[in-house]
GROMACS .gro file of C-alpha atoms in nm:
model
  322
    1MET     CA    1  10.890  15.743  13.709
    2PRO     CA    2  10.539  15.586  13.723
    3GLU     CA    3  10.511  15.234  13.853
    4ALA     CA    4  10.413  14.960  13.609
    5ALA     CA    5  10.052  14.859  13.644
    6GLU     CA    6   9.995  14.519  13.796
    7PRO     CA    7   9.834  14.265  13.565
    8PRO     CA    8   9.467  14.206  13.642
    9PHE     CA    9   9.398  13.914  13.872
   10VAL     CA   10   9.228  13.622  13.702
   11SER     CA   11   9.069  13.374  13.940
   12PRO     CA   12   9.126  13.001  13.889
   13ARG     CA   13   8.751  12.961  13.849
   14ARG     CA   14   8.747  13.201  13.555
   15LEU     CA   15   9.034  13.013  13.394
   16LEU     CA   16   8.847  12.685  13.423
   17TRP     CA   17   8.484  12.788  13.382
   18ASN     CA   18   8.301  12.980  13.110
   19ASP     CA   19   8.025  13.170  13.290
   20ALA     CA   20   7.855  13.279  12.968
   21GLU     CA   21   7.822  12.919  12.847
   22ARG     CA   22   7.787  12.760  13.196
   23ARG     CA   23   8.042  12.488  13.124
   24PRO     CA   24   8.420  12.427  13.145
   25ARG     CA   25   8.638  12.611  12.895
   26ALA     CA   26   8.742  12.422  12.581
   27PRO     CA   27   9.091  12.308  12.697
   28PHE     CA   28   8.948  12.160  13.014
   29ARG     CA   29   8.657  12.000  12.832
   30LEU     CA   30   8.916  11.826  12.616
   31LEU     CA   31   9.105  11.716  12.928
   32LEU     CA   32   8.787  11.590  13.095
   33THR     CA   33   8.676  11.399  12.786
   34PRO     CA   34   8.925  11.108  12.814
   35VAL     CA   35   8.868  11.089  13.191
   36VAL     CA   36   8.491  11.050  13.153
   37PHE     CA   37   8.538  10.833  12.845
   38VAL     CA   38   8.766  10.588  13.027
   39ALA     CA   39   8.551  10.585  13.341
   40VAL     CA   40   8.223  10.512  13.163
   41SER     CA   41   8.383  10.267  12.921
   42LEU     CA   42   8.546  10.076  13.206
   43VAL     CA   43   8.234  10.061  13.422
   44VAL     CA   44   7.990   9.964  13.148
   45GLY     CA   45   8.234   9.759  12.945
   46PHE     CA   46   8.364   9.564  13.244
   47SER     CA   47   8.019   9.499  13.387
   48LEU     CA   48   7.867   9.371  13.065
   49SER     CA   49   8.180   9.194  12.946
   50THR     CA   50   8.195   9.011  13.279
   51ALA     CA   51   7.834   8.903  13.235
   52LEU     CA   52   7.909   8.782  12.883
   53GLY     CA   53   8.268   8.685  12.943
   54GLY     CA   54   8.195   8.315  12.958
   55LEU     CA   55   8.088   8.334  12.595
   56ALA     CA   56   8.406   8.498  12.471
   57GLY     CA   57   8.602   8.181  12.413
   58SER     CA   58   8.313   7.969  12.291
   59SER     CA   59   8.307   8.097  11.932
   60ARG     CA   60   8.420   8.381  11.711
   61LEU     CA   61   8.061   8.508  11.703
   62ALA     CA   62   8.046   8.522  12.083
   63SER     CA   63   8.376   8.709  12.093
   64LEU     CA   64   8.235   8.965  11.852
   65VAL     CA   65   7.931   9.010  12.077
   66VAL     CA   66   8.159   9.089  12.371
   67SER     CA   67   8.357   9.331  12.154
   68LEU     CA   68   8.032   9.490  12.039
   69VAL     CA   69   7.933   9.555  12.400
   70SER     CA   70   8.270   9.711  12.478
   71VAL     CA   71   8.257   9.942  12.178
   72GLY     CA   72   7.897  10.030  12.261
   73ALA     CA   73   8.019  10.144  12.602
   74SER     CA   74   8.251  10.385  12.421
   75GLY     CA   75   7.957  10.531  12.233
   76LEU     CA   76   7.767  10.574  12.560
   77ALA     CA   77   8.070  10.749  12.707
   78ALA     CA   78   8.072  10.994  12.417
   79LEU     CA   79   7.707  11.079  12.483
   80VAL     CA   80   7.779  11.129  12.855
   81VAL     CA   81   8.065  11.367  12.771
   82ALA     CA   82   7.847  11.562  12.529
   83ARG     CA   83   7.561  11.596  12.777
   84TYR     CA   84   7.737  11.660  13.107
   85VAL     CA   85   8.076  11.806  13.008
   86ASP     CA   86   8.009  11.985  12.679
   87ARG     CA   87   7.644  12.042  12.779
   88ARG     CA   88   7.538  12.034  12.413
   89THR     CA   89   7.219  11.907  12.254
   90VAL     CA   90   7.210  11.578  12.066
   91ALA     CA   91   7.152  11.766  11.740
   92ASP     CA   92   7.462  11.978  11.805
   93LEU     CA   93   7.668  11.659  11.812
   94GLY     CA   94   7.599  11.634  11.441
   95LEU     CA   95   7.300  11.405  11.492
   96GLY     CA   96   7.023  11.614  11.338
   97LEU     CA   97   6.842  11.296  11.226
   98ASP     CA   98   6.614  11.466  10.974
   99ARG     CA   99   6.549  11.390  10.606
  100GLU     CA  100   6.861  11.576  10.490
  101TRP     CA  101   7.066  11.386  10.747
  102ALA     CA  102   6.932  11.055  10.614
  103VAL     CA  103   7.019  11.150  10.255
  104ASP     CA  104   7.374  11.243  10.360
  105LEU     CA  105   7.404  10.916  10.552
  106GLY     CA  106   7.301  10.726  10.240
  107PHE     CA  107   7.565  10.910  10.040
  108GLY     CA  108   7.829  10.823  10.300
  109LEU     CA  109   7.731  10.456  10.299
  110ALA     CA  110   7.743  10.445   9.919
  111LEU     CA  111   8.075  10.628   9.903
  112GLY     CA  112   8.245  10.403  10.158
  113THR     CA  113   8.119  10.097   9.972
  114GLY     CA  114   8.233  10.233   9.637
  115LEU     CA  115   8.579  10.333   9.758
  116MET     CA  116   8.659   9.995   9.911
  117THR     CA  117   8.512   9.813   9.611
  118ALA     CA  118   8.743  10.019   9.389
  119VAL     CA  119   9.040   9.910   9.602
  120PHE     CA  120   8.935   9.547   9.557
  121VAL     CA  121   8.875   9.574   9.181
  122VAL     CA  122   9.203   9.755   9.111
  123GLY     CA  123   9.396   9.514   9.333
  124VAL     CA  124   9.251   9.205   9.165
  125ALA     CA  125   9.292   9.346   8.813
  126ALA     CA  126   9.658   9.427   8.879
  127GLY     CA  127   9.729   9.088   9.034
  128TRP     CA  128   9.806   9.234   9.376
  129ILE     CA  129   9.507   9.060   9.537
  130ALA     CA  130   9.404   8.696   9.488
  131VAL     CA  131   9.048   8.575   9.548
  132SER     CA  132   8.972   8.231   9.695
  133PRO     CA  133   8.637   8.047   9.697
  134ALA     CA  134   8.443   8.101  10.020
  135PRO     CA  135   8.149   7.863  10.070
  136LEU     CA  136   7.855   8.046  10.225
  137GLY     CA  137   7.708   7.868  10.526
  138VAL     CA  138   7.499   7.971  10.822
  139ASP     CA  139   7.802   8.026  11.045
  140ARG     CA  140   7.971   8.249  10.789
  141LEU     CA  141   7.657   8.454  10.732
  142LEU     CA  142   7.603   8.493  11.106
  143GLY     CA  143   7.962   8.601  11.144
  144VAL     CA  144   7.933   8.858  10.867
  145GLY     CA  145   7.606   8.984  11.014
  146SER     CA  146   7.766   9.028  11.355
  147LEU     CA  147   8.054   9.214  11.189
  148LEU     CA  148   7.804   9.452  11.033
  149ALA     CA  149   7.651   9.525  11.374
  150PHE     CA  150   7.999   9.570  11.520
  151PHE     CA  151   8.109   9.817  11.253
  152VAL     CA  152   7.785  10.014  11.284
  153VAL     CA  153   7.856  10.068  11.654
  154VAL     CA  154   8.225  10.141  11.589
  155GLY     CA  155   8.140  10.397  11.322
  156ILE     CA  156   7.888  10.581  11.539
  157ALA     CA  157   8.104  10.573  11.855
  158GLU     CA  158   8.425  10.690  11.688
  159GLU     CA  159   8.254  10.967  11.492
  160LEU     CA  160   8.080  11.094  11.805
  161LEU     CA  161   8.408  11.106  11.993
  162LEU     CA  162   8.658  11.223  11.729
  163ARG     CA  163   8.447  11.453  11.514
  164GLY     CA  164   8.142  11.531  11.727
  165ILE     CA  165   8.343  11.611  12.041
  166VAL     CA  166   8.718  11.654  11.980
  167LEU     CA  167   8.700  11.843  11.649
  168THR     CA  168   8.413  12.058  11.775
  169ASP     CA  169   8.570  12.144  12.112
  170VAL     CA  170   8.899  12.244  11.950
  171ALA     CA  171   8.716  12.457  11.693
  172GLU     CA  172   8.503  12.624  11.962
  173GLY     CA  173   8.814  12.700  12.166
  174LEU     CA  174   9.003  12.852  11.871
  175ARG     CA  175   8.727  13.058  11.711
  176TRP     CA  176   8.768  13.360  11.942
  177ARG     CA  177   9.131  13.410  11.840
  178PHE     CA  178   9.154  13.282  11.484
  179GLY     CA  179   8.807  13.309  11.331
  180PRO     CA  180   8.569  13.028  11.232
  181ASP     CA  181   8.749  12.888  10.925
  182ALA     CA  182   9.091  12.867  11.090
  183ALA     CA  183   8.928  12.727  11.404
  184VAL     CA  184   8.758  12.446  11.212
  185ALA     CA  185   9.083  12.374  11.026
  186GLY     CA  186   9.261  12.347  11.361
  187GLY     CA  187   8.996  12.112  11.495
  188LEU     CA  188   9.021  11.904  11.179
  189ALA     CA  189   9.399  11.876  11.217
  190VAL     CA  190   9.390  11.786  11.587
  191SER     CA  191   9.108  11.531  11.560
  192SER     CA  192   9.274  11.365  11.259
  193ALA     CA  193   9.606  11.339  11.441
  194VAL     CA  194   9.433  11.185  11.744
  195PHE     CA  195   9.254  10.942  11.511
  196GLY     CA  196   9.584  10.835  11.355
  197VAL     CA  197   9.775  10.800  11.682
  198ALA     CA  198   9.488  10.605  11.841
  199HIS     CA  199   9.536  10.333  11.577
  200TYR     CA  200   9.912  10.312  11.631
  201THR     CA  201   9.864  10.043  11.896
  202ASN     CA  202   9.676   9.817  11.652
  203PRO     CA  203   9.848   9.501  11.528
  204ASN     CA  204  10.099   9.554  11.244
  205ALA     CA  205  10.075   9.933  11.276
  206GLY     CA  206  10.367  10.159  11.186
  207PHE     CA  207  10.450  10.501  11.050
  208ALA     CA  208  10.287  10.438  10.712
  209SER     CA  209   9.960  10.311  10.862
  210THR     CA  210   9.946  10.594  11.118
  211THR     CA  211   9.999  10.854  10.846
  212SER     CA  212   9.731  10.694  10.629
  213ILE     CA  213   9.480  10.671  10.914
  214THR     CA  214   9.547  11.038  10.990
  215LEU     CA  215   9.463  11.118  10.627
  216ALA     CA  216   9.148  10.909  10.664
  217GLY     CA  217   9.065  11.125  10.966
  218VAL     CA  218   9.094  11.432  10.745
  219MET     CA  219   8.859  11.277  10.490
  220LEU     CA  220   8.603  11.185  10.755
  221GLY     CA  221   8.644  11.520  10.927
  222LEU     CA  222   8.574  11.702  10.600
  223GLY     CA  223   8.235  11.535  10.584
  224TYR     CA  224   8.154  11.689  10.922
  225ALA     CA  225   8.332  12.023  10.882
  226LEU     CA  226   8.160  12.101  10.551
  227THR     CA  227   7.809  12.009  10.667
  228GLY     CA  228   7.798  12.042  11.046
  229ASP     CA  229   7.653  11.689  11.062
  230LEU     CA  230   7.802  11.346  11.129
  231ALA     CA  231   7.589  11.174  10.863
  232ILE     CA  232   7.849  11.158  10.585
  233PRO     CA  233   8.149  11.050  10.799
  234THR     CA  234   7.938  10.799  10.992
  235GLY     CA  235   7.812  10.642  10.669
  236ILE     CA  236   8.162  10.623  10.520
  237HIS     CA  237   8.310  10.487  10.842
  238ILE     CA  238   8.054  10.207  10.868
  239SER     CA  239   8.056  10.092  10.506
  240TRP     CA  240   8.432  10.136  10.457
  241ASN     CA  241   8.509   9.907  10.751
  242PHE     CA  242   8.236   9.654  10.678
  243VAL     CA  243   8.308   9.616  10.307
  244GLN     CA  244   8.679   9.605  10.380
  245GLY     CA  245   8.659   9.332  10.643
  246GLY     CA  246   8.315   9.172  10.620
  247VAL     CA  247   8.283   9.154  10.242
  248PHE     CA  248   8.634   9.133  10.095
  249GLY     CA  249   8.816   8.982  10.393
  250PHE     CA  250   9.089   9.245  10.422
  251ALA     CA  251   9.241   9.329  10.759
  252VAL     CA  252   9.069   9.635  10.905
  253SER     CA  253   9.327   9.869  11.057
  254GLY     CA  254   9.546   9.568  11.139
  255LEU     CA  255   9.263   9.353  11.277
  256ASP     CA  256   9.179   9.025  11.104
  257PHE     CA  257   8.821   8.927  11.190
  258GLY     CA  258   8.845   8.588  11.019
  259THR     CA  259   8.506   8.585  10.848
  260SER     CA  260   8.390   8.748  10.524
  261LEU     CA  261   8.182   8.688  10.213
  262VAL     CA  262   8.498   8.675   9.999
  263GLU     CA  263   8.838   8.539  10.096
  264THR     CA  264   9.137   8.733   9.966
  265THR     CA  265   9.515   8.715   9.987
  266GLU     CA  266   9.749   9.008   9.928
  267ARG     CA  267  10.019   8.918   9.675
  268GLY     CA  268  10.146   9.261   9.578
  269PRO     CA  269  10.405   9.479   9.752
  270ASP     CA  270  10.306   9.591  10.101
  271VAL     CA  271  10.358   9.953   9.999
  272ILE     CA  272  10.066   9.907   9.758
  273THR     CA  273   9.838   9.658   9.936
  274GLY     CA  274   9.911   9.766  10.294
  275GLY     CA  275  10.025   9.417  10.392
  276ALA     CA  276   9.906   9.275  10.722
  277PHE     CA  277   9.758   9.607  10.834
  278GLY     CA  278   9.516   9.609  10.541
  279PRO     CA  279   9.462   9.842  10.244
  280GLU     CA  280   9.460  10.154  10.461
  281ALA     CA  281   9.838  10.130  10.503
  282GLY     CA  282   9.907  10.101  10.129
  283LEU     CA  283   9.888  10.322   9.824
  284LEU     CA  284   9.557  10.162   9.726
  285GLY     CA  285   9.405  10.283  10.050
  286VAL     CA  286   9.564  10.628  10.028
  287GLY     CA  287   9.428  10.667   9.676
  288ALA     CA  288   9.080  10.574   9.798
  289ILE     CA  289   9.108  10.825  10.084
  290VAL     CA  290   9.207  11.109   9.851
  291LEU     CA  291   8.930  11.016   9.607
  292GLY     CA  292   8.685  11.006   9.897
  293ALA     CA  293   8.778  11.359  10.005
  294VAL     CA  294   8.727  11.486   9.649
  295CYS     CA  295   8.388  11.312   9.626
  296ILE     CA  296   8.275  11.461   9.957
  297ALA     CA  297   8.369  11.812   9.845
  298ALA     CA  298   8.193  11.765   9.510
  299TYR     CA  299   7.879  11.627   9.678
  300VAL     CA  300   7.857  11.915   9.924
  301ARG     CA  301   7.918  12.169   9.646
  302VAL     CA  302   7.637  12.026   9.432
  303ARG     CA  303   7.391  11.962   9.715
  304ARG     CA  304   7.438  12.288   9.908
  305GLY     CA  305   7.542  12.525   9.631
  306ASP     CA  306   7.865  12.635   9.796
  307LEU     CA  307   8.175  12.485   9.954
  308GLY     CA  308   8.314  12.598  10.287
  309PHE     CA  309   8.338  12.504  10.651
  310ASP     CA  310   8.000  12.509  10.823
  311PRO     CA  311   8.009  12.789  11.087
  312SER     CA  312   7.778  12.590  11.314
  313VAL     CA  313   8.075  12.367  11.403
  314THR     CA  314   8.221  12.654  11.608
  315VAL     CA  315   7.894  12.773  11.767
  316PRO     CA  316   7.757  12.547  12.044
  317GLU     CA  317   7.387  12.472  12.080
  318LEU     CA  318   7.371  12.437  12.458
  319ARG     CA  319   7.106  12.234  12.639
  320TRP     CA  320   7.033  12.495  12.905
  321LYS     CA  321   6.937  12.750  12.637
  322GLN     CA  322   6.666  12.527  12.492
   0.00000   0.00000   0.00000
């Protein structure tokens, strides 16, 4: 009876390293991402926050500046991961920064603004949201302006990390076994789940808010998966958060920033308004998320002539090949 053939030996290096792409394999890139992310965020965030720390308690504006620095460190960490772990070009992060990218960004900004305005209008019309007079002074305008800067940085940093890195790495890792469409769908599911769970530690979070934020991750991820660019999700992310918190005074993912152009109070059932977490945890927010996904699909269909996952999401554009 012939002896069974021994399985071929696979070296640890081959398991960890992709020689053809000259970088770690996808599972280990995903494991390295939070390590580098935390390290860079801690070093930069701690250093700058320490330098500005004396300002943190002096005013709400100063506190926002410190928060802005910390979030900016997260964005820097995402760029470090992309360059030295993923070894991808800036354009391959979804930052093409050409005319088409700018048009898509404008669409995202308009859509995020429109969706949150619709939440406000429906809530007020139904009596679920009450509006209070908010006198506009220099302090309020400065506070709202600082919120805008904060949400711009948050939108860019989170989209770079969740869609530009996590979604892409998962899709690149799955494409060899499942094909490009299934790979992108897998990346979309994983990145959306991470997005939802990451917000679970926010104030007033729970199962409903986590589920809704996960759905929001799907909406944002669609904007990237269908175009291969971060323009649409970045635009939506920025304007959605800013209009939600800086214009209408809603809590943003459980965070109350205390300054806005309009002061509002939720009077309807929490299941509809989202309660203390903000509209994202209620049916108003879920409706806006679903509508947003439909609008993204329609926009891509009209602008590009077809509708499907962009294959470039699964094919890396590596720096060393340039």
